[in-house]
Amino acid sequence: MTARLMMLDPATPERLDRLRPFLPEGFTIATASGRDPQAQLEAIRQAEFAITGDVPVSAEMFAEGARCGLRAVQKWGVGYDNIDLDAARAAGVRVMRTTGSNAVAVAETALAMMLALNRNIVAGHAGVTGGGWPKGALGATSMMLSGKTVGILGFGFIGQALARLLAGFGCEILYTKRSPLPAAEEARLGARAVTLDALLARADVLSLHCELNAQTRGLIDAAALSRMKPGAILVNLARGGVVVEADLAAAVRSGQLRGAGVDVFATEPVEPGNPLVGLERVITTPHLGAMSADNFAPTVTRMMANLAAVHRGEAPPAGDVLV
């Protein structure tokens, strides 16, 4: 008996070929033809197992998939706000993720954003590429990261990885987390828990790494941005919905913030007219923070092991199980 694995994010033939060597014995792989609801429903009807990266897995998809034999959905990554977990429970479909697998990659991207913004790397590149030599203008606004206060909103695997990377910069590291770490862990990471208000007021750099849920949706709005230190920068590698994008754009345009680095958007792929795209002093990237070619094999191996465990009727590692 073969097991049908469906990539819900449309994949190229080359990407499917890259995945095939990792398939458990007896598995076949195919891909959805598009991201629209009808294409996704057609894909889920053909799946015993499915992998999703960015596309939503709705209640309708879980109900229809379960009717047609869907057994498990694996999230490629960590954030699961695009998956209806209540519907998965109701349908009896297992949902898993690869907890912590992309933490270092995301943390490195956050650090790169901080450095690029502070050192005017992107603006300098664009200036030289455009035939200019904006050394004087950019030098006057370039800043060091070393010795600054970095605030980390969300201090799980990614936030802690970022704290470790920042150790060599001599930064004061503040964080906000629902349940602060024990004092010994804080000392090991060189970080200290503070309230959200203190984080906003004191951070020279605010880096977002929290989940998107009912409590965090729209958390960084005009009111929150107005409480930030004038001239601070913001980096978002969490989820686009944590930030009110129009408010962030207004804060950068007004000079309240010196700049922003944005890897995630409320709607992805990003829609035309998004207020952050093309805005001066804002770096935008296409949700690539978690992606790393040298982390591909370990992540895919772990995903396939989770799916194979369900196929055998065994329990996947508890830390990867969402439903």
GROMACS .gro file of C-alpha atoms in nm:
model
  323
    1MET     CA    1   0.000   0.000   0.000
    2THR     CA    2   0.128   0.344  -0.090
    3ALA     CA    3   0.083   0.655   0.123
    4ARG     CA    4  -0.012   0.973  -0.064
    5LEU     CA    5   0.178   1.286   0.048
    6MET     CA    6   0.055   1.621  -0.085
    7MET     CA    7   0.248   1.948  -0.083
    8LEU     CA    8  -0.023   2.210  -0.028
    9ASP     CA    9   0.210   2.497  -0.120
   10PRO     CA   10   0.242   2.455  -0.497
   11ALA     CA   11   0.585   2.307  -0.569
   12THR     CA   12   0.788   2.295  -0.888
   13PRO     CA   13   0.890   1.958  -1.038
   14GLU     CA   14   1.247   2.036  -0.931
   15ARG     CA   15   1.139   2.083  -0.570
   16LEU     CA   16   0.946   1.756  -0.572
   17ASP     CA   17   1.253   1.579  -0.712
   18ARG     CA   18   1.455   1.727  -0.428
   19LEU     CA   19   1.209   1.589  -0.173
   20ARG     CA   20   1.173   1.238  -0.313
   21PRO     CA   21   1.498   1.095  -0.166
   22PHE     CA   22   1.362   1.176   0.182
   23LEU     CA   23   1.026   1.003   0.141
   24PRO     CA   24   0.954   0.713   0.376
   25GLU     CA   25   0.921   0.376   0.208
   26GLY     CA   26   0.593   0.344   0.025
   27PHE     CA   27   0.520   0.717   0.009
   28THR     CA   28   0.443   0.904  -0.312
   29ILE     CA   29   0.444   1.281  -0.344
   30ALA     CA   30   0.242   1.532  -0.544
   31THR     CA   31   0.160   1.902  -0.524
   32ALA     CA   32  -0.144   2.126  -0.524
   33SER     CA   33  -0.201   2.300  -0.856
   34GLY     CA   34  -0.266   2.640  -0.697
   35ARG     CA   35  -0.330   2.834  -0.379
   36ASP     CA   36  -0.697   2.913  -0.444
   37PRO     CA   37  -0.958   2.733  -0.228
   38GLN     CA   38  -1.077   2.498  -0.503
   39ALA     CA   39  -0.725   2.385  -0.589
   40GLN     CA   40  -0.653   2.330  -0.220
   41LEU     CA   41  -0.970   2.125  -0.169
   42GLU     CA   42  -0.886   1.911  -0.471
   43ALA     CA   43  -0.536   1.855  -0.332
   44ILE     CA   44  -0.651   1.761   0.017
   45ARG     CA   45  -0.901   1.509  -0.125
   46GLN     CA   46  -0.605   1.320  -0.272
   47ALA     CA   47  -0.393   1.326   0.042
   48GLU     CA   48  -0.340   1.074   0.314
   49PHE     CA   49  -0.069   1.306   0.447
   50ALA     CA   50  -0.008   1.674   0.371
   51ILE     CA   51   0.263   1.933   0.426
   52THR     CA   52   0.186   2.303   0.447
   53GLY     CA   53   0.423   2.595   0.468
   54ASP     CA   54   0.226   2.916   0.418
   55VAL     CA   55  -0.111   2.815   0.272
   56PRO     CA   56  -0.404   2.795   0.517
   57VAL     CA   57  -0.554   2.462   0.613
   58SER     CA   58  -0.917   2.550   0.679
   59ALA     CA   59  -1.201   2.375   0.860
   60GLU     CA   60  -1.351   2.284   0.523
   61MET     CA   61  -1.023   2.129   0.415
   62PHE     CA   62  -0.993   1.921   0.731
   63ALA     CA   63  -1.352   1.798   0.702
   64GLU     CA   64  -1.317   1.715   0.333
   65GLY     CA   65  -0.972   1.565   0.379
   66ALA     CA   66  -1.081   1.342   0.666
   67ARG     CA   67  -1.376   1.221   0.458
   68CYS     CA   68  -1.128   1.117   0.186
   69GLY     CA   69  -0.870   0.956   0.417
   70LEU     CA   70  -0.648   1.241   0.541
   71ARG     CA   71  -0.455   1.126   0.848
   72ALA     CA   72  -0.200   1.399   0.926
   73VAL     CA   73  -0.085   1.748   0.834
   74GLN     CA   74   0.278   1.847   0.889
   75LYS     CA   75   0.369   2.214   0.918
   76TRP     CA   76   0.692   2.303   0.739
   77GLY     CA   77   0.825   2.533   1.007
   78VAL     CA   78   0.701   2.632   1.348
   79GLY     CA   79   0.420   2.891   1.337
   80TYR     CA   80   0.079   2.727   1.298
   81ASP     CA   81  -0.156   3.027   1.276
   82ASN     CA   82  -0.250   2.915   0.923
   83ILE     CA   83  -0.387   2.583   1.050
   84ASP     CA   84  -0.731   2.544   1.209
   85LEU     CA   85  -0.638   2.323   1.503
   86ASP     CA   86  -0.993   2.301   1.640
   87ALA     CA   87  -1.111   2.170   1.303
   88ALA     CA   88  -0.825   1.920   1.298
   89ARG     CA   89  -0.932   1.786   1.639
   90ALA     CA   90  -1.293   1.760   1.526
   91ALA     CA   91  -1.187   1.573   1.213
   92GLY     CA   92  -0.948   1.343   1.397
   93VAL     CA   93  -0.647   1.456   1.192
   94ARG     CA   94  -0.304   1.471   1.351
   95VAL     CA   95  -0.113   1.803   1.313
   96MET     CA   96   0.261   1.834   1.371
   97ARG     CA   97   0.544   2.084   1.336
   98THR     CA   98   0.924   2.080   1.368
   99THR     CA   99   0.964   2.269   1.693
  100GLY     CA  100   1.281   2.478   1.707
  101SER     CA  101   1.414   2.351   1.374
  102ASN     CA  102   1.449   2.695   1.217
  103ALA     CA  103   1.541   2.892   1.529
  104VAL     CA  104   1.902   2.969   1.436
  105ALA     CA  105   1.816   3.060   1.077
  106VAL     CA  106   1.547   3.305   1.190
  107ALA     CA  107   1.771   3.449   1.460
  108GLU     CA  108   2.053   3.502   1.208
  109THR     CA  109   1.811   3.680   0.974
  110ALA     CA  110   1.694   3.905   1.256
  111LEU     CA  111   2.054   3.993   1.339
  112ALA     CA  112   2.127   4.057   0.972
  113MET     CA  113   1.828   4.292   0.952
  114MET     CA  114   1.948   4.484   1.257
  115LEU     CA  115   2.296   4.525   1.113
  116ALA     CA  116   2.172   4.613   0.764
  117LEU     CA  117   1.941   4.882   0.903
  118ASN     CA  118   2.194   5.028   1.144
  119ARG     CA  119   2.480   5.025   0.895
  120ASN     CA  120   2.273   5.142   0.594
  121ILE     CA  121   2.384   4.838   0.395
  122VAL     CA  122   2.084   4.818   0.162
  123ALA     CA  123   2.069   5.194   0.106
  124GLY     CA  124   2.442   5.198   0.032
  125HIS     CA  125   2.411   4.912  -0.215
  126ALA     CA  126   2.120   5.080  -0.392
  127GLY     CA  127   2.310   5.409  -0.408
  128VAL     CA  128   2.620   5.260  -0.565
  129THR     CA  129   2.417   5.039  -0.801
  130GLY     CA  130   2.230   5.350  -0.910
  131GLY     CA  131   2.552   5.526  -1.002
  132GLY     CA  132   2.591   5.736  -0.688
  133TRP     CA  133   2.834   5.748  -0.399
  134PRO     CA  134   2.621   5.833  -0.091
  135LYS     CA  135   2.903   5.788   0.158
  136GLY     CA  136   2.856   6.118   0.337
  137ALA     CA  137   2.478   6.109   0.360
  138LEU     CA  138   2.463   5.750   0.480
  139GLY     CA  139   2.762   5.780   0.709
  140ALA     CA  140   2.582   6.057   0.897
  141THR     CA  141   2.294   5.822   0.985
  142SER     CA  142   2.479   5.492   1.030
  143MET     CA  143   2.477   5.349   1.381
  144MET     CA  144   2.648   5.063   1.563
  145LEU     CA  145   2.455   4.774   1.713
  146SER     CA  146   2.724   4.713   1.973
  147GLY     CA  147   2.629   4.838   2.318
  148LYS     CA  148   2.266   4.905   2.230
  149THR     CA  149   1.957   4.778   2.410
  150VAL     CA  150   1.778   4.506   2.217
  151GLY     CA  151   1.422   4.417   2.314
  152ILE     CA  152   1.295   4.071   2.215
  153LEU     CA  153   0.918   4.021   2.212
  154GLY     CA  154   0.869   3.647   2.244
  155PHE     CA  155   1.151   3.448   2.399
  156GLY     CA  156   1.113   3.090   2.285
  157PHE     CA  157   1.361   2.895   2.072
  158ILE     CA  158   1.413   3.183   1.827
  159GLY     CA  159   1.433   3.463   2.082
  160GLN     CA  160   1.685   3.269   2.288
  161ALA     CA  161   1.892   3.186   1.978
  162LEU     CA  162   1.900   3.557   1.898
  163ALA     CA  163   2.015   3.637   2.252
  164ARG     CA  164   2.305   3.395   2.209
  165LEU     CA  165   2.405   3.558   1.879
  166LEU     CA  166   2.393   3.902   2.037
  167ALA     CA  167   2.630   3.803   2.318
  168GLY     CA  168   2.933   3.920   2.122
  169PHE     CA  169   2.787   4.266   2.064
  170GLY     CA  170   2.776   4.370   2.429
  171CYS     CA  171   2.406   4.454   2.403
  172GLU     CA  172   2.168   4.485   2.694
  173ILE     CA  173   1.905   4.220   2.616
  174LEU     CA  174   1.554   4.264   2.748
  175TYR     CA  175   1.266   4.028   2.672
  176THR     CA  176   0.896   3.985   2.727
  177LYS     CA  177   0.745   3.639   2.768
  178ARG     CA  178   0.425   3.511   2.928
  179SER     CA  179   0.630   3.298   3.169
  180PRO     CA  180   0.976   3.447   3.238
  181LEU     CA  181   1.271   3.211   3.248
  182PRO     CA  182   1.435   3.104   3.575
  183ALA     CA  183   1.706   3.339   3.695
  184ALA     CA  184   1.981   3.089   3.611
  185GLU     CA  185   1.861   3.068   3.248
  186GLU     CA  186   1.843   3.446   3.222
  187ALA     CA  187   2.198   3.470   3.350
  188ARG     CA  188   2.318   3.211   3.100
  189LEU     CA  189   2.160   3.404   2.814
  190GLY     CA  190   2.248   3.748   2.947
  191ALA     CA  191   1.883   3.854   2.924
  192ARG     CA  192   1.629   4.005   3.163
  193ALA     CA  193   1.250   3.992   3.159
  194VAL     CA  194   1.059   4.323   3.161
  195THR     CA  195   0.704   4.435   3.093
  196LEU     CA  196   0.591   4.514   2.741
  197ASP     CA  197   0.576   4.884   2.825
  198ALA     CA  198   0.935   4.877   2.950
  199LEU     CA  199   1.044   4.684   2.643
  200LEU     CA  200   0.891   4.941   2.409
  201ALA     CA  201   1.028   5.237   2.601
  202ARG     CA  202   1.385   5.114   2.641
  203ALA     CA  203   1.471   4.919   2.325
  204ASP     CA  204   1.697   5.074   2.062
  205VAL     CA  205   1.605   4.769   1.853
  206LEU     CA  206   1.276   4.582   1.896
  207SER     CA  207   1.277   4.230   1.748
  208LEU     CA  208   0.947   4.044   1.721
  209HIS     CA  209   0.943   3.665   1.768
  210CYS     CA  210   0.604   3.591   1.923
  211GLU     CA  211   0.324   3.369   1.800
  212LEU     CA  212   0.027   3.517   1.616
  213ASN     CA  213  -0.283   3.457   1.825
  214ALA     CA  214  -0.580   3.649   1.964
  215GLN     CA  215  -0.359   3.829   2.214
  216THR     CA  216  -0.083   3.932   1.973
  217ARG     CA  217  -0.282   4.015   1.659
  218GLY     CA  218  -0.236   4.388   1.595
  219LEU     CA  219  -0.033   4.421   1.916
  220ILE     CA  220   0.219   4.658   1.757
  221ASP     CA  221  -0.016   4.936   1.653
  222ALA     CA  222   0.006   5.315   1.652
  223ALA     CA  223  -0.028   5.331   2.030
  224ALA     CA  224   0.251   5.078   2.088
  225LEU     CA  225   0.478   5.241   1.829
  226SER     CA  226   0.429   5.581   1.992
  227ARG     CA  227   0.565   5.436   2.317
  228MET     CA  228   0.888   5.324   2.151
  229LYS     CA  229   1.209   5.519   2.196
  230PRO     CA  230   1.235   5.788   1.925
  231GLY     CA  231   1.483   5.675   1.661
  232ALA     CA  232   1.452   5.303   1.745
  233ILE     CA  233   1.426   5.037   1.477
  234LEU     CA  234   1.184   4.745   1.457
  235VAL     CA  235   1.246   4.402   1.307
  236ASN     CA  236   0.957   4.162   1.244
  237LEU     CA  237   1.029   3.795   1.182
  238ALA     CA  238   0.724   3.673   1.374
  239ARG     CA  239   0.403   3.705   1.172
  240GLY     CA  240   0.275   3.998   0.970
  241GLY     CA  241  -0.048   4.014   1.167
  242VAL     CA  242   0.135   4.105   1.489
  243VAL     CA  243   0.198   4.451   1.339
  244VAL     CA  244  -0.053   4.698   1.198
  245GLU     CA  245   0.137   4.761   0.876
  246ALA     CA  246  -0.011   5.104   0.801
  247ASP     CA  247   0.081   5.220   1.153
  248LEU     CA  248   0.438   5.096   1.116
  249ALA     CA  249   0.472   5.272   0.780
  250ALA     CA  250   0.342   5.595   0.937
  251ALA     CA  251   0.590   5.565   1.227
  252VAL     CA  252   0.881   5.533   0.983
  253ARG     CA  253   0.762   5.816   0.760
  254SER     CA  254   0.720   6.049   1.059
  255GLY     CA  255   1.067   5.969   1.193
  256GLN     CA  256   0.935   5.817   1.517
  257LEU     CA  257   1.122   5.505   1.406
  258ARG     CA  258   1.455   5.525   1.225
  259GLY     CA  259   1.372   5.221   1.018
  260ALA     CA  260   1.223   4.873   1.005
  261GLY     CA  261   1.308   4.529   0.873
  262VAL     CA  262   1.007   4.322   0.768
  263ASP     CA  263   1.021   3.957   0.656
  264VAL     CA  264   0.655   3.871   0.716
  265PHE     CA  265   0.332   4.031   0.601
  266ALA     CA  266  -0.036   4.018   0.693
  267THR     CA  267  -0.108   3.880   0.344
  268GLU     CA  268   0.147   3.663   0.165
  269PRO     CA  269   0.257   3.679  -0.108
  270VAL     CA  270   0.257   4.052  -0.041
  271GLU     CA  271  -0.020   4.245  -0.214
  272PRO     CA  272   0.034   4.545  -0.443
  273GLY     CA  273   0.006   4.870  -0.252
  274ASN     CA  274   0.135   4.736   0.079
  275PRO     CA  275   0.246   5.053   0.264
  276LEU     CA  276   0.581   4.905   0.371
  277VAL     CA  277   0.704   4.794   0.030
  278GLY     CA  278   0.931   5.051  -0.130
  279LEU     CA  279   0.925   5.279   0.175
  280GLU     CA  280   1.254   5.452   0.245
  281ARG     CA  281   1.438   5.311   0.549
  282VAL     CA  282   1.237   4.987   0.539
  283ILE     CA  283   1.395   4.656   0.430
  284THR     CA  284   1.143   4.400   0.304
  285THR     CA  285   1.214   4.033   0.230
  286PRO     CA  286   0.980   3.751   0.116
  287HIS     CA  287   0.939   3.548   0.439
  288LEU     CA  288   1.277   3.384   0.393
  289GLY     CA  289   1.399   3.413   0.751
  290ALA     CA  290   1.341   3.047   0.830
  291MET     CA  291   1.483   2.918   0.503
  292SER     CA  292   1.835   2.782   0.477
  293ALA     CA  293   1.973   2.545   0.217
  294ASP     CA  294   2.201   2.381   0.471
  295ASN     CA  295   1.908   2.320   0.705
  296PHE     CA  296   1.691   2.163   0.434
  297ALA     CA  297   1.793   1.800   0.485
  298PRO     CA  298   1.763   1.796   0.868
  299THR     CA  299   1.421   1.965   0.857
  300VAL     CA  300   1.280   1.745   0.582
  301THR     CA  301   1.417   1.431   0.748
  302ARG     CA  302   1.243   1.528   1.072
  303MET     CA  303   0.912   1.603   0.895
  304MET     CA  304   0.917   1.272   0.712
  305ALA     CA  305   0.995   1.087   1.035
  306ASN     CA  306   0.686   1.245   1.195
  307LEU     CA  307   0.467   1.139   0.903
  308ALA     CA  308   0.616   0.790   0.894
  309ALA     CA  309   0.541   0.746   1.265
  310VAL     CA  310   0.173   0.828   1.207
  311HIS     CA  311   0.169   0.594   0.907
  312ARG     CA  312   0.297   0.313   1.130
  313GLY     CA  313   0.039   0.393   1.397
  314GLU     CA  314   0.303   0.529   1.636
  315ALA     CA  315   0.317   0.858   1.826
  316PRO     CA  316   0.552   1.125   1.686
  317PRO     CA  317   0.780   1.307   1.932
  318ALA     CA  318   0.559   1.490   2.182
  319GLY     CA  319   0.734   1.821   2.126
  320ASP     CA  320   0.631   1.822   1.758
  321VAL     CA  321   0.265   1.734   1.813
  322LEU     CA  322   0.003   2.010   1.797
  323VAL     CA  323  -0.304   1.788   1.770
   0.00000   0.00000   0.00000
